[in-house]
Coordinates of C-alpha atoms and ligand atoms in Angstrom, one line a residue:
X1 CA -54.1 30.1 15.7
X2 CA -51.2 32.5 16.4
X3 CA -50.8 33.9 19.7
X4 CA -52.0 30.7 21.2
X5 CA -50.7 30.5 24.5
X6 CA -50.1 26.9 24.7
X7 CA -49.2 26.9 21.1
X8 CA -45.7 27.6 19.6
X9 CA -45.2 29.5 16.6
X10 CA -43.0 27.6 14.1
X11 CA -43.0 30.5 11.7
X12 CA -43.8 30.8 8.3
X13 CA -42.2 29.2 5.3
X14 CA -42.2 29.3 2.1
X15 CA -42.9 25.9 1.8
X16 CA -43.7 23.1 4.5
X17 CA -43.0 19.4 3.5
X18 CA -45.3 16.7 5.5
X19 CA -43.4 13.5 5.8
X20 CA -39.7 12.1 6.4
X21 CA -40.3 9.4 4.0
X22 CA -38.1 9.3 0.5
X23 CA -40.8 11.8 -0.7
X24 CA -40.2 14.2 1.8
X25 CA -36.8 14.1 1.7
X26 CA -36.6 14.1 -1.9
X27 CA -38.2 17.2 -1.8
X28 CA -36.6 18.6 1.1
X29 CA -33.3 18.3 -1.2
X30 CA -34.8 20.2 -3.9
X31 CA -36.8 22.8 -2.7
X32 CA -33.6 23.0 -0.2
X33 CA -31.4 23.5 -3.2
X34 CA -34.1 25.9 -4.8
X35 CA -33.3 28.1 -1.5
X36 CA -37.2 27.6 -0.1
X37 CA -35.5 27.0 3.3
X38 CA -38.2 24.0 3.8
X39 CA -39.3 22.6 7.1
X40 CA -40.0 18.5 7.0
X41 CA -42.8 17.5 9.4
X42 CA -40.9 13.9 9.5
X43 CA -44.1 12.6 12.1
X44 CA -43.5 10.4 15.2
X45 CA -43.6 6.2 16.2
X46 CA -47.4 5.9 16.6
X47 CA -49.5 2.5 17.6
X48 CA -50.1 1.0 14.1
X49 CA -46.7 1.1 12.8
X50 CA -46.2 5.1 11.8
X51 CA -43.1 6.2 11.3
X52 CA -40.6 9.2 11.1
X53 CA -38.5 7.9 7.7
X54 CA -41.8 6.0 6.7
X55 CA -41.6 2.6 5.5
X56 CA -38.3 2.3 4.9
X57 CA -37.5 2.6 8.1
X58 CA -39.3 -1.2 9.0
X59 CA -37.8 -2.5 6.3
X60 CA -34.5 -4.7 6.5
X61 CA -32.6 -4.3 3.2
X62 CA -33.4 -2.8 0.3
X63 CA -32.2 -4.4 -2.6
X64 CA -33.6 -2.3 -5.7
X65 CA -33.0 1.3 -5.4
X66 CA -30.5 2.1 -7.9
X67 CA -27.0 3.4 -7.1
X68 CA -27.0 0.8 -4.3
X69 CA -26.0 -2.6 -6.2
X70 CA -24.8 -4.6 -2.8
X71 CA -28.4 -3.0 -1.4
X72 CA -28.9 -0.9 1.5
X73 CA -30.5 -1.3 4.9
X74 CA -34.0 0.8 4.8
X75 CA -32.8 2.9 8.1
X76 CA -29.4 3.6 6.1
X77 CA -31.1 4.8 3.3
X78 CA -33.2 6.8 5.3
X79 CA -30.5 8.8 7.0
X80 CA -28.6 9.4 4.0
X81 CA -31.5 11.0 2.6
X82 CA -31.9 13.3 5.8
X83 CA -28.2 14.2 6.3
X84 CA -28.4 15.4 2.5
X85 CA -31.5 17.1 3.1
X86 CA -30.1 19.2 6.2
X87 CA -26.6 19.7 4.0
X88 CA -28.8 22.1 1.7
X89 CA -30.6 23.5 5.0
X90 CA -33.7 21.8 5.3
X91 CA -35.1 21.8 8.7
X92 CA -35.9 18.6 9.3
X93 CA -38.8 18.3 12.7
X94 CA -39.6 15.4 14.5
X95 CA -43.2 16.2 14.8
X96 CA -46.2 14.6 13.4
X97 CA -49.0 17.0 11.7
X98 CA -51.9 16.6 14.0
X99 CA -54.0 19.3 11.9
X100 CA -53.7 20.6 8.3
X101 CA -55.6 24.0 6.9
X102 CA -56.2 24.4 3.3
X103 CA -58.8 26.6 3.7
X104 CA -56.6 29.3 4.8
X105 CA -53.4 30.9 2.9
X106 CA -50.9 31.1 4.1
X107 CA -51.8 27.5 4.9
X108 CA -51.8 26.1 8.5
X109 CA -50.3 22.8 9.8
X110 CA -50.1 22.0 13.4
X111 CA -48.6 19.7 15.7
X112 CA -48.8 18.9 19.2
X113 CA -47.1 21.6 20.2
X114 CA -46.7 24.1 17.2
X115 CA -48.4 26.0 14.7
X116 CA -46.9 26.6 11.1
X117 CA -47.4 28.6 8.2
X118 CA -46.5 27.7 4.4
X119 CA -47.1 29.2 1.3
X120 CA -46.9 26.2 -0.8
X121 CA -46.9 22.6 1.0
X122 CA -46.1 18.9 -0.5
X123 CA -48.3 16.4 1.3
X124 CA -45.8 13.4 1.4
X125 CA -47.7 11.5 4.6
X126 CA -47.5 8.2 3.0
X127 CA -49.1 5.0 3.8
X128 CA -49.4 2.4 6.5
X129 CA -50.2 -0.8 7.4
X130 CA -53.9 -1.8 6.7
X131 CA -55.2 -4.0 8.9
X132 CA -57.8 -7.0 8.5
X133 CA -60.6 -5.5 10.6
X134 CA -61.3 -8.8 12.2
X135 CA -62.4 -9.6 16.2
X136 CA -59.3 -9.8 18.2
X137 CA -57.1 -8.1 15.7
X138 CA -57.2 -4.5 18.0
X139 CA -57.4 -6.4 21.2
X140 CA -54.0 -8.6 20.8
X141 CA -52.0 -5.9 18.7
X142 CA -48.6 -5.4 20.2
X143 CA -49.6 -9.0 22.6
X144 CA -48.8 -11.8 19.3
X145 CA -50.3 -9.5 16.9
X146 CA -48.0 -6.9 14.6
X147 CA -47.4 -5.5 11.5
X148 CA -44.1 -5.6 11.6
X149 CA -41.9 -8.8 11.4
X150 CA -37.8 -6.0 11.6
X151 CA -39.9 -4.9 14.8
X152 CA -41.1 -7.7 16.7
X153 CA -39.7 -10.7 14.8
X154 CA -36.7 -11.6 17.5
X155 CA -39.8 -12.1 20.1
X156 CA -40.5 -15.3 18.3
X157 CA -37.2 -17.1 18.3
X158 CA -38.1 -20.6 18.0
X159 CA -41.7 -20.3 17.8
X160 CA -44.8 -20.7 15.5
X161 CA -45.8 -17.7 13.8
X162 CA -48.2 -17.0 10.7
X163 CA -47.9 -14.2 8.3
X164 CA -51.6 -12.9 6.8
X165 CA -51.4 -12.0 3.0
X166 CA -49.9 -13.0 -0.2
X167 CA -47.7 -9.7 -1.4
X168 CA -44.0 -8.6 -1.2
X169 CA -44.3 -7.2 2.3
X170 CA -45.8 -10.6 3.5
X171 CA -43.0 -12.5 1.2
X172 CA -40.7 -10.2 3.0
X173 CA -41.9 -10.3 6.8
X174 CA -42.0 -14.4 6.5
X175 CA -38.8 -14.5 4.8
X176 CA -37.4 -12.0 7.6
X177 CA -38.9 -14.1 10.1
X178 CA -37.6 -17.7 9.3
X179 CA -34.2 -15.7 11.2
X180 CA -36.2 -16.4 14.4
X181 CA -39.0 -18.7 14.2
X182 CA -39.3 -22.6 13.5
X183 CA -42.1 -22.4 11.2
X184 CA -43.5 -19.6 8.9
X185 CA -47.0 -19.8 7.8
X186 CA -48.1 -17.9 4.8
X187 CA -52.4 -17.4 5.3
X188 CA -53.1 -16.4 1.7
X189 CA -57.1 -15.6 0.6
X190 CA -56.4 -16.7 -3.0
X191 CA -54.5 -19.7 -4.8
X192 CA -51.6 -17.8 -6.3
X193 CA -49.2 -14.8 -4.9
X194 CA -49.9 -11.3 -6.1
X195 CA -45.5 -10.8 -4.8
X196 CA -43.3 -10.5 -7.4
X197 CA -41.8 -13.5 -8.9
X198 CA -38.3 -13.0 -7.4
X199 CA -40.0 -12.8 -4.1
X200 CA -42.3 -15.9 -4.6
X201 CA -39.3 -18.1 -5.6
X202 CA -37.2 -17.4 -2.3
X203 CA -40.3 -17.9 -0.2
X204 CA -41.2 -21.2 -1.8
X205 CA -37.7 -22.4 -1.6
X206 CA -37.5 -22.0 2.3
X207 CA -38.1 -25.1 4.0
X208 CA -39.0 -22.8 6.9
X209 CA -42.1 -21.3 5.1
X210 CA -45.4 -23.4 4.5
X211 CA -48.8 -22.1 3.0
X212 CA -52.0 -22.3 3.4
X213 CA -54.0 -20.7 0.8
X214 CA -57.9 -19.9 -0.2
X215 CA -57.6 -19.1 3.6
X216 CA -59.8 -16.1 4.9
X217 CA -59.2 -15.0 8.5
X218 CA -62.7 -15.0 10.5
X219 CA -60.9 -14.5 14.1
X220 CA -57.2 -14.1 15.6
X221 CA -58.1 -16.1 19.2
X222 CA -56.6 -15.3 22.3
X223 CA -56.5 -14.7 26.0
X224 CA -54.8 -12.1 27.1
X225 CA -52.3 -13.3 24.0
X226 CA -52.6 -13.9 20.7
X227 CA -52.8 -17.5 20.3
X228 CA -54.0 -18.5 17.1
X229 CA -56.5 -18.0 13.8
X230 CA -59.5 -19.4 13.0
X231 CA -59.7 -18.9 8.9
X232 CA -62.2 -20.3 6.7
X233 CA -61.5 -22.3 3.6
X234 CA -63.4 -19.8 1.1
X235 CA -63.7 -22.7 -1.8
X236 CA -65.1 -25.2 1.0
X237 CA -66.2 -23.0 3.8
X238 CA -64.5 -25.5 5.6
X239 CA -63.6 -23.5 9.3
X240 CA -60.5 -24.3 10.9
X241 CA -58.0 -23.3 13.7
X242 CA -54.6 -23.2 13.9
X243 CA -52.5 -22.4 16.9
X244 CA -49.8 -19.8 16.4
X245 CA -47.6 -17.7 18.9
X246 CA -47.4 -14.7 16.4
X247 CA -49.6 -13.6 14.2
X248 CA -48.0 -10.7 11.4
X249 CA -50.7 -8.6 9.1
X250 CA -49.2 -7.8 5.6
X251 CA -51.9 -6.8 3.8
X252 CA -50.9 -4.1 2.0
X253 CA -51.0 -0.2 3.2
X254 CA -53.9 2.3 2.8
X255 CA -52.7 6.4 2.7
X256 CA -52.2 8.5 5.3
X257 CA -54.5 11.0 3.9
X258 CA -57.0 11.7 7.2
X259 CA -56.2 15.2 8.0
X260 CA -56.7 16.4 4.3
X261 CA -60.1 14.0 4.0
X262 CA -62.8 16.8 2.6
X263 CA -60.3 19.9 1.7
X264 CA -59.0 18.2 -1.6
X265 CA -59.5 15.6 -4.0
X266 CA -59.1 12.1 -3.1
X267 CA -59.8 9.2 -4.4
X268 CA -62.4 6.2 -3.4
X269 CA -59.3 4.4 -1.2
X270 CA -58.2 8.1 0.4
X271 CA -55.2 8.0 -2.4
X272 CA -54.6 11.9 -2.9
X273 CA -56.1 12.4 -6.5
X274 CA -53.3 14.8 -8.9
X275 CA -53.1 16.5 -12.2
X276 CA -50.5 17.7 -14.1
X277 CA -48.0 15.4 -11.9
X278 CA -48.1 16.9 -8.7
X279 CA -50.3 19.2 -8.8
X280 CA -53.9 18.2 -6.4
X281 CA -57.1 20.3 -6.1
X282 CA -56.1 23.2 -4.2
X283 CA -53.6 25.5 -5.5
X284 CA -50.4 25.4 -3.9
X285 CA -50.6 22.4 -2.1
X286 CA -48.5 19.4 -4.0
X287 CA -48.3 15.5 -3.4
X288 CA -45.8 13.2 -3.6
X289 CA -45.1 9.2 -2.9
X290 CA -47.3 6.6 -1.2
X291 CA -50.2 9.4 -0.1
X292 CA -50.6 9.8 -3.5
X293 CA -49.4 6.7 -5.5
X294 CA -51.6 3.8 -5.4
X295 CA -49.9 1.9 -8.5
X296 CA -46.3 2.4 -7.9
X297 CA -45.1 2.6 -4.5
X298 CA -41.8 2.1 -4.5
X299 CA -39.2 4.0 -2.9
X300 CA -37.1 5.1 -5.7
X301 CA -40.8 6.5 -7.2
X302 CA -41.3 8.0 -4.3
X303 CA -38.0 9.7 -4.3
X304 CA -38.5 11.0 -7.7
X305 CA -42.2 12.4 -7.2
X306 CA -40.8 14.3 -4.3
X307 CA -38.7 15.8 -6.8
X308 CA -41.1 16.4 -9.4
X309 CA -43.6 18.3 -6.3
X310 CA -40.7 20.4 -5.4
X311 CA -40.0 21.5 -8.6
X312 CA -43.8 21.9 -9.5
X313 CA -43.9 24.1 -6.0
X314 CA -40.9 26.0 -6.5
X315 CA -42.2 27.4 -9.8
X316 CA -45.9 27.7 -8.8
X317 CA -44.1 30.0 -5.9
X318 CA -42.7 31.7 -8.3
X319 CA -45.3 32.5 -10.8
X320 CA -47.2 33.8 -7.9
X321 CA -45.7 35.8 -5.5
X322 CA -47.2 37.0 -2.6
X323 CA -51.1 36.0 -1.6
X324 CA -52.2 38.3 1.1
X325 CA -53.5 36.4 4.1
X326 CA -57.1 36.0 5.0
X327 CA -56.6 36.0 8.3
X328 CA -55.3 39.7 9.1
X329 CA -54.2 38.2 12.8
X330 CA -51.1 35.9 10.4
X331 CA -47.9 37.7 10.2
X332 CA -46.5 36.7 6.9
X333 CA -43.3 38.5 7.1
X334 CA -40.4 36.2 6.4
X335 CA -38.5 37.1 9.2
X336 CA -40.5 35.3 11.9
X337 CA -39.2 32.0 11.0
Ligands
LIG401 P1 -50.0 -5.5 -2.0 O1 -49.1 -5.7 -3.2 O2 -51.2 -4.7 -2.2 O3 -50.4 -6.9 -1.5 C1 -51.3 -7.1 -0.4 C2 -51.6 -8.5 -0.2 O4 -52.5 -8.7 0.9 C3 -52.3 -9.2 -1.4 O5 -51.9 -10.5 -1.6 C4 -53.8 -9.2 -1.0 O6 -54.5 -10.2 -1.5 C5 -53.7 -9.3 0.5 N1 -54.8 -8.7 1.2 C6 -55.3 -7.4 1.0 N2 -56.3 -7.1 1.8 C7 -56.6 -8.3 2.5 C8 -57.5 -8.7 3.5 N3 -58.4 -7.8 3.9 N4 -57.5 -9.9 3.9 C9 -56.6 -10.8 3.5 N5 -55.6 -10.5 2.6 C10 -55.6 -9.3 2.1 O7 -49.2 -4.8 -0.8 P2 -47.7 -5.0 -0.3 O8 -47.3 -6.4 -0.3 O9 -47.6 -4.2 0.9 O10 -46.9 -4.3 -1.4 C11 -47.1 -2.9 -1.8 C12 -46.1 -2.4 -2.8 O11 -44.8 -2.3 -2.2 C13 -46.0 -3.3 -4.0 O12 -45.9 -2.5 -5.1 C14 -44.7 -4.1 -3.7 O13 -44.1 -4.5 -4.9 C15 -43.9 -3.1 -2.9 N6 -43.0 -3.8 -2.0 C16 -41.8 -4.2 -2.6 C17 -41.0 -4.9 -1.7 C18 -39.7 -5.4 -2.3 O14 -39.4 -5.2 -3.5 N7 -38.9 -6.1 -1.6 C19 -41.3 -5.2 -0.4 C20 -42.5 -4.7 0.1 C21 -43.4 -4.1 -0.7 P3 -54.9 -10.4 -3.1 O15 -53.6 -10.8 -3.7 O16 -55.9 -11.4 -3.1 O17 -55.3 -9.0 -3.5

């Protein structure tokens, strides 16, 4: 609430952009451009691999956005996209939402330490890594357990380590990790890879990388270290264990769509639901990139929905001007900012 005393007022904007992802910054370029003078919640490094820059920024190199044909490091791209985004004037914060309002308009976001008002906002949170919700998983995270192979990798130079799914990231992670360890073990639930083919071919051409497949983690074993997987054979329900020093989840991401869970539409996995593009079910608020996207995911689509919501928000700001607050206690004069 404003006039919080342990709360700082970050002001009010026209528009407030949630995420320093390619979506974010996408549309931190245009509504920039568009002269909304946007404010980019990029978020903070949390436990389970969030990110400010998103995904990208636990990514090595990235190969297929366009315009780069020798590819790009994922960190690279990432700061290219801020240092355009703050060219325009977009004022980029290292914060992480902790709290969104849609009830209220202007609408409310919060962080640890400030409040802010927007009169439009793109929800560009994006995903992270889903986890396989099995005994031991929480308790040797960060000790042999990760989701992320760029982070952690070096700490298995010459060891054994196992990589837990079957789809680009997890092609990517063990191909990433065969830099540092001796043996890469793919744990795959099904018979074939769901990566793409390009991906498959380079894992199954490294003699570093073995698989074991129609495998379904039961346990990740320990004490006080991760040291190994018990899996069960799902055509034979044959169980076995396998020792391994590191143990790397890749199965997939699930949205980062918690703080707007029961305010607008989403969908049955927590994907923000949209119409007419960018549009979701509360006027004025616009989505964009992996919150949103469950088929796609990509960074160059990413980078292009964030364009699409800040053109969708720039006009719905202009085809509706001013909306009188409901709380009477809001300044909404422009020049607090
Ligand atoms: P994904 O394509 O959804 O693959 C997830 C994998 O994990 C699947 O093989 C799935 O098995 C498995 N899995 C899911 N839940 C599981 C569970 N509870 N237990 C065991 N296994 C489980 O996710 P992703 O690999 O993160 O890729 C997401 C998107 O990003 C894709 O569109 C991908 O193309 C893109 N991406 C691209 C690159 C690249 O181009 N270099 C790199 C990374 C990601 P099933 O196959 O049986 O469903």
């Amino acid at each position: 609430m404003p006039g919080r005393s342990e709360t700082k007022e970050g002001g009010l904007s026209e528009v407030i952009i949630v995420g320093g992802g390619p979506a974010g910054l996408t549309a931190a370029v245009y509504t920039a451009r568009a002269l909304l003078d946007p404010v980019v919640l990029e978020g903070e490094l949390g436990p389970f691999g969030q990110q400010p820059g998103g995904q990208l920024m636990l990514t090595t190199e990235v190969e297929n956005y366009p315009g780069f044909p020798e590819g790009i490091l994922g960190p690279d791209l990432i700061g290219r996209f801020r240092t355009q985004a703050e060219r325009f004037g977009a004022k980029l914060v290292g914060a992480a939402a902790t709290a969104i309002n849609l009830q209220k308009h202007p609408f409310e976001v919060q962080t640890a330490d400030s409040i802010y008002y927007a009169r439009a906002l793109i929800l560009a949170m994006g995903a992270s890594p889903k986890r396989l919700g099995v005994p031991g998983e929480s308790e040797y995270m960060g000790m042999g357990v990760s989701t992320c192979a760029t982070c952690d990798g070096a700490f298995f130079r010459n060891r054994k380590v196992a990589v837990i799914g079957g789809g680009d990231s997890a092609m990517e992670e063990a191909l990433f990790l065969t830099r540092f360890a001796d043996k890469v073990t793919v744990i795959h639930r099904r018979d074939a890879l769901r990566a793409s083919k390009i991906m498959q071919e380079r894992a199954f051409a490294n003699p570093k990388i073995e698989f074991v497949w129609n495998s379904k983690v039961l346990e990740i074993m320990g004490e006080q270290v991760a040291t190994g997987v018990r899996l069960e054979n799902v055509k034979t329900g044959k169980v076995t264990e396998i020792p391994f020093d590191g143990i790397f989840v890749a199965i997939g991401h699930a949205p980062n769509t918690d703080l707007v869970k029961g305010q607008l539409e989403l969908d049955e996995l927590g994907y923000i639901k949209t119409r007419d593009f960018t549009r979701t079910s509360v006027e004025g608020v616009f989505a964009a990139g992996d919150a949103a996207d469950r088929r796609y995911r990509q960074a160059v689509t990413a980078a292009g929905l964030g364009c699409m919501a800040a053109i969708d928000a720039s006009r719905w700001l202009d085809e509706n001007p001013v909306i009188e607050p409901e709380d009477k206690n809001a300044d909404t004069s422009r020049d607090r900012k």
